[in-house]
Tab-separated table of C-alpha atoms and ligand atoms in Angstrom:
chain	number	residue	atom	x	y	z
C	1	MET	CA	21.561	9.984	12.466
C	2	ASN	CA	18.037	9.458	10.718
C	3	ILE	CA	16.019	12.830	11.152
C	4	LYS	CA	12.476	12.523	11.032
C	5	LYS	CA	11.307	14.436	7.947
C	6	HIS	CA	7.852	15.800	7.519
C	7	PHE	CA	5.054	14.501	5.704
C	8	GLU	CA	5.254	16.217	2.674
C	9	THR	CA	8.971	15.174	2.169
C	10	GLU	CA	8.326	11.353	3.300
C	11	ALA	CA	5.586	11.203	0.561
C	12	ILE	CA	8.272	12.202	-2.049
C	13	ARG	CA	11.406	10.983	-0.587
C	14	THR	CA	10.122	7.435	0.581
C	15	GLN	CA	11.223	5.292	-2.677
C	16	SER	CA	11.808	2.000	-3.652
C	17	GLU	CA	15.871	1.400	-4.311
C	18	ARG	CA	16.964	2.768	-7.769
C	19	SER	CA	17.811	-0.228	-10.207
C	20	GLN	CA	20.698	-0.428	-12.505
C	21	PHE	CA	19.450	2.277	-14.358
C	22	SER	CA	19.289	5.019	-11.665
C	23	GLU	CA	15.898	6.177	-12.676
C	24	HIS	CA	14.496	8.994	-10.700
C	25	SER	CA	11.271	8.360	-10.993
C	26	VAL	CA	10.491	4.812	-9.863
C	27	PRO	CA	9.594	2.744	-12.937
C	28	LEU	CA	6.601	0.210	-13.046
C	29	TYR	CA	7.465	-3.403	-12.254
C	30	ILE	CA	4.831	-5.405	-14.390
C	31	THR	CA	5.859	-8.858	-13.341
C	32	SER	CA	3.892	-11.786	-11.814
C	33	SER	CA	6.966	-13.208	-10.192
C	34	PHE	CA	10.535	-12.892	-9.125
C	35	VAL	CA	13.564	-15.111	-9.749
C	36	PHE	CA	16.172	-16.778	-7.444
C	37	ASP	CA	19.708	-17.281	-7.925
C	38	ASP	CA	19.544	-20.846	-6.235
C	39	ALA	CA	17.802	-23.937	-4.397
C	40	GLU	CA	19.228	-21.907	-1.137
C	41	ASP	CA	18.080	-18.133	-2.084
C	42	MET	CA	14.578	-20.014	-2.961
C	43	ARG	CA	14.619	-21.762	0.210
C	44	ALA	CA	15.669	-18.880	2.272
C	45	SER	CA	12.996	-16.409	0.461
C	46	PHE	CA	10.131	-18.798	1.110
C	47	ALA	CA	11.153	-19.334	4.740
C	48	GLU	CA	11.273	-15.354	5.287
C	49	GLU	CA	14.786	-15.546	6.423
C	50	LYS	CA	15.108	-12.930	3.483
C	51	GLU	CA	12.851	-10.072	2.418
C	52	LYS	CA	12.674	-11.036	-1.320
C	53	ASN	CA	9.816	-10.374	-3.449
C	54	ILE	CA	8.484	-14.037	-4.281
C	55	TYR	CA	5.162	-13.234	-6.264
C	56	SER	CA	2.847	-10.165	-7.084
C	57	ARG	CA	0.004	-11.453	-4.995
C	58	PHE	CA	2.487	-11.447	-1.778
C	59	SER	CA	4.605	-8.556	-2.739
C	60	ASN	CA	5.801	-6.319	-5.311
C	61	PRO	CA	8.441	-3.238	-5.251
C	62	ASN	CA	5.564	-0.705	-6.519
C	63	THR	CA	3.074	-2.114	-4.066
C	64	THR	CA	5.953	-1.881	-0.916
C	65	GLU	CA	6.799	1.507	-1.923
C	66	PHE	CA	2.994	2.592	-1.771
C	67	VAL	CA	2.434	0.921	1.498
C	68	GLU	CA	5.561	2.321	3.004
C	69	LYS	CA	4.158	5.692	2.242
C	70	ILE	CA	0.955	5.168	3.820
C	71	VAL	CA	2.677	3.730	6.868
C	72	GLN	CA	4.918	6.341	7.418
C	73	MET	CA	1.752	9.098	6.823
C	74	GLU	CA	-0.372	7.399	9.076
C	75	GLY	CA	2.265	6.670	11.857
C	76	ALA	CA	1.763	3.074	11.576
C	77	GLU	CA	4.172	0.127	11.895
C	78	SER	CA	3.156	-2.038	8.900
C	79	GLY	CA	0.456	-2.555	5.985
C	80	TYR	CA	-0.653	-4.397	2.810
C	81	ALA	CA	-2.284	-2.736	-0.239
C	82	PHE	CA	-5.326	-4.125	-1.805
C	83	ALA	CA	-7.093	-3.784	-5.013
C	84	THR	CA	-9.870	-1.791	-3.844
C	85	GLY	CA	-11.033	-0.283	-0.635
C	86	MET	CA	-13.801	-2.915	0.147
C	87	ALA	CA	-10.973	-5.684	-0.423
C	88	ALA	CA	-8.971	-4.025	2.519
C	89	ILE	CA	-12.274	-3.605	4.760
C	90	PHE	CA	-13.041	-7.313	4.159
C	91	SER	CA	-9.712	-8.759	4.375
C	92	THR	CA	-9.144	-6.839	7.793
C	93	PHE	CA	-12.504	-8.519	9.087
C	94	GLY	CA	-11.858	-11.919	7.519
C	95	ALA	CA	-8.123	-12.072	9.025
C	96	LEU	CA	-9.235	-10.914	12.790
C	97	LEU	CA	-12.384	-12.203	13.070
C	98	SER	CA	-13.536	-15.881	13.914
C	99	SER	CA	-16.914	-17.596	13.838
C	100	GLY	CA	-18.944	-16.253	16.982
C	101	ASP	CA	-17.286	-12.847	17.550
C	102	HIS	CA	-18.987	-9.773	17.883
C	103	VAL	CA	-18.630	-6.405	16.036
C	104	VAL	CA	-19.618	-2.658	17.351
C	105	SER	CA	-19.737	-0.555	14.270
C	106	CYS	CA	-21.247	3.390	13.733
C	107	ARG	CA	-24.398	2.820	11.656
C	108	SER	CA	-23.157	5.519	9.572
C	109	VAL	CA	-20.607	3.298	7.261
C	110	PHE	CA	-19.837	3.219	3.589
C	111	GLY	CA	-22.681	1.187	2.162
C	112	SER	CA	-20.989	-2.164	0.889
C	113	THR	CA	-19.647	-2.031	4.497
C	114	HIS	CA	-23.039	-2.082	5.860
C	115	THR	CA	-23.841	-4.567	3.418
C	116	LEU	CA	-21.112	-6.962	4.745
C	117	PHE	CA	-21.914	-6.672	8.445
C	118	THR	CA	-25.507	-7.481	7.502
C	119	LYS	CA	-25.482	-9.810	4.754
C	120	TYR	CA	-22.129	-11.753	4.506
C	121	LEU	CA	-20.272	-11.686	8.047
C	122	PRO	CA	-23.458	-13.397	9.737
C	123	LYS	CA	-23.003	-16.195	7.274
C	124	TRP	CA	-19.772	-16.896	9.527
C	125	ASN	CA	-21.678	-16.450	12.663
C	126	ILE	CA	-20.364	-12.911	13.362
C	127	GLU	CA	-22.780	-10.343	14.462
C	128	THR	CA	-22.784	-6.437	14.383
C	129	SER	CA	-24.424	-4.062	16.735
C	130	TYR	CA	-24.708	-0.759	15.791
C	131	PHE	CA	-24.786	2.759	17.201
C	132	LYS	CA	-25.399	6.124	15.839
C	133	VAL	CA	-23.340	8.759	15.500
C	134	ASP	CA	-24.751	10.691	18.462
C	135	GLU	CA	-25.334	7.708	20.678
C	136	VAL	CA	-20.953	7.052	21.310
C	137	ASP	CA	-22.078	7.008	25.253
C	138	LYS	CA	-24.064	3.784	24.117
C	139	ILE	CA	-21.415	1.941	22.879
C	140	ASP	CA	-20.233	0.327	26.539
C	141	SER	CA	-23.565	-1.301	26.594
C	142	LEU	CA	-23.188	-2.893	23.308
C	143	ILE	CA	-20.000	-4.595	23.913
C	144	LYS	CA	-20.281	-8.143	24.842
C	145	PRO	CA	-17.656	-10.938	26.030
C	146	ASP	CA	-17.013	-11.921	22.155
C	147	THR	CA	-16.827	-8.366	21.022
C	148	LYS	CA	-13.455	-8.335	18.804
C	149	ILE	CA	-13.607	-4.929	16.833
C	150	LEU	CA	-15.046	-1.291	17.316
C	151	TYR	CA	-15.520	0.208	13.708
C	152	ALA	CA	-16.441	3.537	12.977
C	153	GLU	CA	-15.719	6.049	10.015
C	154	THR	CA	-15.146	9.603	10.324
C	155	PRO	CA	-16.159	12.200	8.642
C	156	THR	CA	-19.059	9.469	8.010
C	157	ASN	CA	-20.542	9.213	4.774
C	158	PRO	CA	-22.648	10.871	3.243
C	159	GLY	CA	-23.917	12.838	6.392
C	160	VAL	CA	-20.368	14.600	7.217
C	161	ASP	CA	-20.946	13.647	10.772
C	162	ILE	CA	-17.746	13.504	13.111
C	163	LEU	CA	-16.982	10.920	15.783
C	164	ASP	CA	-14.706	11.845	18.537
C	165	LEU	CA	-11.669	9.385	17.851
C	166	LYS	CA	-10.050	9.963	21.271
C	167	GLN	CA	-13.268	8.893	23.180
C	168	LEU	CA	-13.387	5.635	20.548
C	169	GLY	CA	-9.650	4.842	21.127
C	170	GLN	CA	-10.538	5.256	25.183
C	171	ILE	CA	-13.612	2.597	24.995
C	172	ALA	CA	-11.673	0.275	22.636
C	173	LYS	CA	-8.667	0.172	25.159
C	174	LYS	CA	-10.907	-0.172	28.181
C	175	HIS	CA	-12.649	-3.164	26.830
C	176	ASN	CA	-9.529	-4.609	25.410
C	177	ILE	CA	-11.009	-4.513	21.945
C	178	LEU	CA	-9.628	-3.620	18.638
C	179	LEU	CA	-10.179	-0.247	16.999
C	180	VAL	CA	-10.868	-0.163	13.241
C	181	ILE	CA	-11.031	3.382	11.402
C	182	ASP	CA	-11.988	3.939	8.090
C	183	ASN	CA	-9.982	6.901	7.178
C	184	CYS	CA	-10.748	7.655	3.600
C	185	PHE	CA	-12.473	10.867	3.919
C	186	ALA	CA	-9.622	12.540	5.898
C	187	THR	CA	-6.905	10.877	4.509
C	188	PRO	CA	-3.506	10.998	6.860
C	189	TYR	CA	-3.108	14.268	5.787
C	190	LEU	CA	-5.718	15.724	7.781
C	191	GLN	CA	-6.385	12.820	10.369
C	192	ARG	CA	-4.189	10.104	11.780
C	193	PRO	CA	-6.483	7.780	13.879
C	194	ILE	CA	-3.579	5.847	15.309
C	195	GLU	CA	-2.759	8.761	17.263
C	196	PHE	CA	-5.875	8.422	19.192
C	197	GLY	CA	-5.683	4.713	19.472
C	198	ALA	CA	-6.709	3.024	16.486
C	199	ASP	CA	-5.085	-0.533	15.939
C	200	ILE	CA	-5.756	-0.646	12.200
C	201	VAL	CA	-6.795	2.351	9.770
C	202	VAL	CA	-8.340	1.352	6.409
C	203	HIS	CA	-8.504	3.293	3.304
C	204	SER	CA	-10.280	3.133	-0.053
C	205	ALA	CA	-7.188	4.694	-1.930
C	206	THR	CA	-9.732	4.995	-5.222
C	207	LYS	CA	-10.740	8.270	-3.473
C	208	LEU	CA	-8.572	11.345	-2.334
C	209	ILE	CA	-5.396	9.076	-2.583
C	210	ASP	CA	-5.617	8.649	-6.162
C	211	GLY	CA	-7.322	12.053	-6.332
C	212	GLN	CA	-7.775	12.096	-9.963
C	213	GLY	CA	-10.493	9.246	-10.614
C	214	ARG	CA	-8.231	6.920	-12.376
C	215	VAL	CA	-7.818	3.590	-10.679
C	216	LEU	CA	-9.190	1.592	-7.702
C	217	GLY	CA	-7.115	0.710	-4.372
C	218	GLY	CA	-7.007	-0.022	-0.839
C	219	VAL	CA	-4.752	-0.364	1.989
C	220	ALA	CA	-5.052	-1.357	5.580
C	221	VAL	CA	-1.986	-0.362	7.994
C	222	GLY	CA	-1.471	-0.726	11.754
C	223	ARG	CA	0.349	-2.935	14.454
C	224	THR	CA	2.656	-5.533	12.955
C	225	ASP	CA	1.161	-8.337	14.509
C	226	LEU	CA	-2.340	-7.357	13.349
C	227	ILE	CA	-0.740	-6.695	9.963
C	228	ARG	CA	0.866	-9.749	9.596
C	229	GLU	CA	-2.518	-11.801	10.338
C	230	ILE	CA	-4.057	-9.497	7.329
C	231	TYR	CA	-1.128	-10.074	4.973
C	232	LEU	CA	-1.303	-13.988	5.614
C	233	PHE	CA	-5.157	-13.940	4.819
C	234	SER	CA	-4.725	-11.858	1.831
C	235	ARG	CA	-1.488	-13.965	0.375
C	236	ASN	CA	-3.825	-16.619	0.396
C	237	THR	CA	-7.034	-15.207	-0.805
C	238	GLY	CA	-5.828	-13.102	-3.446
C	239	PRO	CA	-7.086	-9.326	-3.192
C	240	ALA	CA	-3.849	-8.057	-3.929
C	241	MET	CA	-3.322	-4.555	-5.575
C	242	SER	CA	-2.018	-4.434	-9.006
C	243	PRO	CA	1.685	-3.119	-9.472
C	244	PHE	CA	0.654	-0.627	-11.985
C	245	ASN	CA	-2.223	0.823	-9.500
C	246	ALA	CA	0.124	0.890	-6.935
C	247	TRP	CA	2.753	2.843	-8.940
C	248	VAL	CA	-0.103	5.477	-10.017
C	249	LEU	CA	-1.034	5.728	-6.019
C	250	SER	CA	2.367	6.024	-4.820
C	251	LYS	CA	3.117	8.734	-7.521
C	252	SER	CA	-0.259	10.521	-6.164
C	253	LEU	CA	0.903	10.654	-2.629
C	254	GLU	CA	3.863	12.826	-3.728
C	255	THR	CA	1.049	15.534	-4.222
C	256	LEU	CA	-1.433	14.776	-1.616
C	257	ALA	CA	-0.968	17.060	0.706
C	258	VAL	CA	-1.000	20.166	-1.690
C	259	ARG	CA	-4.062	18.637	-3.236
C	260	VAL	CA	-5.672	18.321	-0.040
C	261	GLU	CA	-4.964	21.566	1.004
C	262	LYS	CA	-6.720	22.988	-2.091
C	263	HIS	CA	-9.846	20.808	-2.045
C	264	CYS	CA	-10.323	21.689	1.640
C	265	ASP	CA	-9.855	25.707	0.658
C	266	ASN	CA	-12.513	25.075	-1.893
C	267	ALA	CA	-14.583	23.297	-0.038
C	268	ASN	CA	-14.608	25.688	2.880
C	269	GLN	CA	-15.771	28.554	0.470
C	270	VAL	CA	-18.686	26.617	-1.152
C	271	ALA	CA	-19.587	25.656	2.654
C	272	LYS	CA	-20.016	29.221	3.558
C	273	PHE	CA	-21.615	30.409	0.317
C	274	LEU	CA	-24.004	27.438	0.511
C	275	GLU	CA	-24.968	28.518	4.542
C	276	ASN	CA	-26.135	31.892	2.972
C	277	HIS	CA	-28.167	30.839	0.003
C	278	SER	CA	-31.804	31.367	0.492
C	279	ASN	CA	-32.615	28.140	-1.364
C	280	VAL	CA	-30.419	25.702	1.617
C	281	ASN	CA	-32.142	24.762	4.687
C	282	TRP	CA	-28.794	23.926	6.252
C	283	VAL	CA	-25.120	22.858	5.545
C	284	ARG	CA	-22.923	20.437	7.145
C	285	TYR	CA	-19.206	20.668	7.179
C	286	PRO	CA	-16.965	19.837	9.693
C	287	PHE	CA	-15.125	23.240	10.058
C	288	LEU	CA	-18.332	25.251	9.832
C	289	LYS	CA	-19.078	26.538	13.610
C	290	SER	CA	-22.542	25.666	12.962
C	291	HIS	CA	-21.392	21.973	13.015
C	292	PRO	CA	-22.605	19.887	15.929
C	293	GLN	CA	-19.308	18.517	16.305
C	294	TYR	CA	-17.058	21.309	15.348
C	295	GLU	CA	-15.012	21.401	18.576
C	296	VAL	CA	-14.295	17.801	17.741
C	297	ALA	CA	-13.174	18.160	14.034
C	298	LYS	CA	-11.035	20.864	15.129
C	299	LYS	CA	-9.239	18.808	17.695
C	300	GLN	CA	-8.684	15.733	15.435
C	301	MET	CA	-8.723	16.842	11.876
C	302	LYS	CA	-6.224	19.767	10.222
C	303	LEU	CA	-8.495	20.643	7.904
C	304	GLY	CA	-12.272	20.228	7.262
C	305	GLY	CA	-12.239	17.890	4.423
C	306	ASN	CA	-13.571	18.187	0.818
C	307	ILE	CA	-17.134	16.818	1.281
C	308	VAL	CA	-19.952	19.002	1.836
C	309	ALA	CA	-23.519	18.221	2.714
C	310	PHE	CA	-26.462	20.147	2.572
C	311	GLU	CA	-30.315	20.349	2.313
C	312	VAL	CA	-31.841	21.822	-0.609
C	313	LYS	CA	-35.345	23.230	0.126
C	314	GLY	CA	-38.127	21.520	-1.224
C	315	GLY	CA	-37.180	17.585	-0.501
C	316	ILE	CA	-36.689	14.861	-3.022
C	317	GLU	CA	-38.193	16.553	-6.046
C	318	ALA	CA	-36.013	19.841	-5.246
C	319	GLY	CA	-32.845	17.435	-4.894
C	320	ARG	CA	-33.474	15.755	-8.176
C	321	LYS	CA	-34.223	19.311	-9.776
C	322	PHE	CA	-30.918	20.536	-8.286
C	323	LEU	CA	-28.895	17.752	-10.014
C	324	ASN	CA	-30.965	18.036	-13.432
C	325	ASN	CA	-29.856	21.540	-13.469
C	326	ILE	CA	-25.858	21.111	-12.741
C	327	LYS	CA	-24.114	22.132	-15.810
C	328	MET	CA	-20.611	21.932	-15.018
C	329	CYS	CA	-20.054	19.429	-11.828
C	330	SER	CA	-20.449	15.594	-12.329
C	331	LEU	CA	-23.160	13.671	-11.553
C	332	SER	CA	-20.940	10.469	-10.510
C	333	ALA	CA	-20.507	8.043	-7.814
C	334	ASN	CA	-16.918	8.783	-6.848
C	335	LEU	CA	-15.579	11.183	-4.725
C	336	GLY	CA	-12.628	12.752	-4.002
C	337	ASP	CA	-11.618	13.567	-7.633
C	338	THR	CA	-10.207	16.902	-9.211
C	339	ARG	CA	-13.763	17.282	-10.465
C	340	THR	CA	-16.404	18.445	-8.362
C	341	ILE	CA	-18.829	15.376	-8.191
C	342	VAL	CA	-22.611	16.102	-6.815
C	343	THR	CA	-24.854	13.091	-5.528
C	344	HIS	CA	-28.598	13.137	-4.132
C	345	PRO	CA	-28.468	10.024	-1.903
C	346	ALA	CA	-32.211	9.880	-1.117
C	347	SER	CA	-32.904	9.193	-4.881
C	348	THR	CA	-29.711	7.188	-5.912
C	349	THR	CA	-27.461	5.388	-3.690
C	350	HIS	CA	-29.944	5.042	-0.449
C	351	SER	CA	-32.990	5.105	-2.660
C	352	LYS	CA	-33.587	1.421	-1.371
C	353	LEU	CA	-33.648	2.331	2.267
C	354	ASP	CA	-37.111	3.710	3.829
C	355	GLU	CA	-37.279	7.314	5.081
C	356	ASN	CA	-36.756	6.077	8.859
C	357	ASP	CA	-33.497	3.910	7.644
C	358	ARG	CA	-32.429	6.776	5.726
C	359	LEU	CA	-32.818	9.316	8.669
C	360	GLU	CA	-30.627	6.525	11.034
C	361	VAL	CA	-27.930	7.851	8.685
C	362	SER	CA	-28.484	11.535	8.554
C	363	ILE	CA	-29.856	11.350	5.057
C	364	THR	CA	-32.686	13.559	4.701
C	365	ASP	CA	-34.661	14.060	1.558
C	366	GLY	CA	-33.252	16.856	0.225
C	367	LEU	CA	-29.737	15.805	1.164
C	368	VAL	CA	-27.200	16.832	-1.340
C	369	ARG	CA	-23.472	15.510	-0.897
C	370	ILE	CA	-21.016	17.402	-3.206
C	371	SER	CA	-17.390	16.280	-3.221
C	372	ILE	CA	-15.462	19.374	-3.790
C	373	GLY	CA	-12.597	19.319	-6.579
C	374	LEU	CA	-9.948	21.502	-8.070
C	375	GLU	CA	-11.776	23.426	-10.289
C	376	TYR	CA	-11.260	27.571	-9.735
C	377	ILE	CA	-13.645	28.267	-6.901
C	378	ASP	CA	-15.731	31.004	-8.641
C	379	ASP	CA	-16.522	28.091	-11.488
C	380	ILE	CA	-17.766	25.663	-8.930
C	381	ILE	CA	-19.574	28.320	-6.797
C	382	ASN	CA	-21.378	29.744	-10.308
C	383	ASP	CA	-22.488	26.355	-11.055
C	384	LEU	CA	-24.200	25.304	-7.572
C	385	ASP	CA	-25.719	28.786	-7.479
C	386	GLN	CA	-27.449	28.758	-11.049
C	387	ALA	CA	-28.529	24.960	-10.318
C	388	LEU	CA	-29.933	26.225	-6.946
C	389	LYS	CA	-31.740	29.201	-8.481
C	390	ALA	CA	-33.437	27.213	-11.660
N	1	LIG	C1	-15.497	4.155	-1.599
N	1	LIG	C2	-15.334	3.949	0.156
N	1	LIG	C3	-15.080	2.663	0.155
N	1	LIG	C4	-15.086	1.554	-0.655
N	1	LIG	O1	-13.642	1.760	-1.218
N	1	LIG	P1	-13.543	0.856	-3.068
N	1	LIG	O2	-12.173	1.186	-3.279
N	1	LIG	O3	-14.707	1.619	-3.711
N	1	LIG	O4	-13.947	-0.318	-2.886
N	1	LIG	C5	-14.945	2.449	1.919
N	1	LIG	N1	-15.061	3.295	2.685
N	1	LIG	C6	-15.414	4.649	2.427
N	1	LIG	C7	-15.863	5.713	3.460
N	1	LIG	C8	-15.596	4.841	1.041
N	1	LIG	O5	-15.631	6.207	0.303
């Protein structure tokens, strides 16, 4: 009998078969291709009558192990691993859309995803209509006969808004379109979009899944028929994850639950500290009662995540000054690292947008985004406090 194990156990005990050396920790399979016993073995493998590795662009024991774990964690049927999160997102669209198709997406999406929608997909005659985070009621009116995909991230970057996954799942079902969710900020430990009706879940594994700022990676999991299309697209276009990164990321998953628990605990304390700070206008954290979608967050997330956004008093200049006075935390573009990272979107990542466009994605001039790390909580708070007071 196959007893279903818990999340933490699956993350640790899902493993490739041991080799002749009976290793306890799975080895790294650095090989571009695999060998066959004879002509029949090779024919049957290519015909997919056998599940054998052929070439590492198609599959490799390390990427297979990594994907199996994410599939388990997300409650999906199948998956495929990519070199980066953007490769996972692009390949999902590339595989599932045709010329003339239409996408409906939340406007608050990762910057490169927005560029994909506005600059590249239109080259293949695929248009995207946007709704804002507080316009979920408008989605019905955006859907056309050619709409194929409803796309969203929650929590969003960098505004930390929350979208109601159950509501999105119901809308997608009603219109018979695919729901694709970027679950990067939550990780499957906090939130499983498939339970709410998502057909595909994509991740940047670069963030909390690696969790230590070492490697890039991406993954798409979901329904077998859809993943099959994504796999065939990727097998032919070549965005595969390297075996080394898969090995690193599979090890990372063994500690995902404990790491994310601690990230969230630290983030919760930072959010409460900032909420009471005299130099802060407001704080956005999903598990603060003051968050506009607090009730929804509580329903669909186990904990509030590790990203806290807040507005420092004094606009753009105050935001820049805050960053300049940070002593310990890192000024960096990554997130979900062991190290706490602060960014000021209005003067950096989103500086090319004008103020109105920034406000569309909840970025005010003084908005600071913090990816809370695993340092001792007092040290994180002390650094933020001295930078706010300086
Ligand atoms: C970082 C990120 C991506 C892109 O992932 P890469 O691994 O950098 O390509 C996509 N979505 C979200 C929400 C992200 O934070």
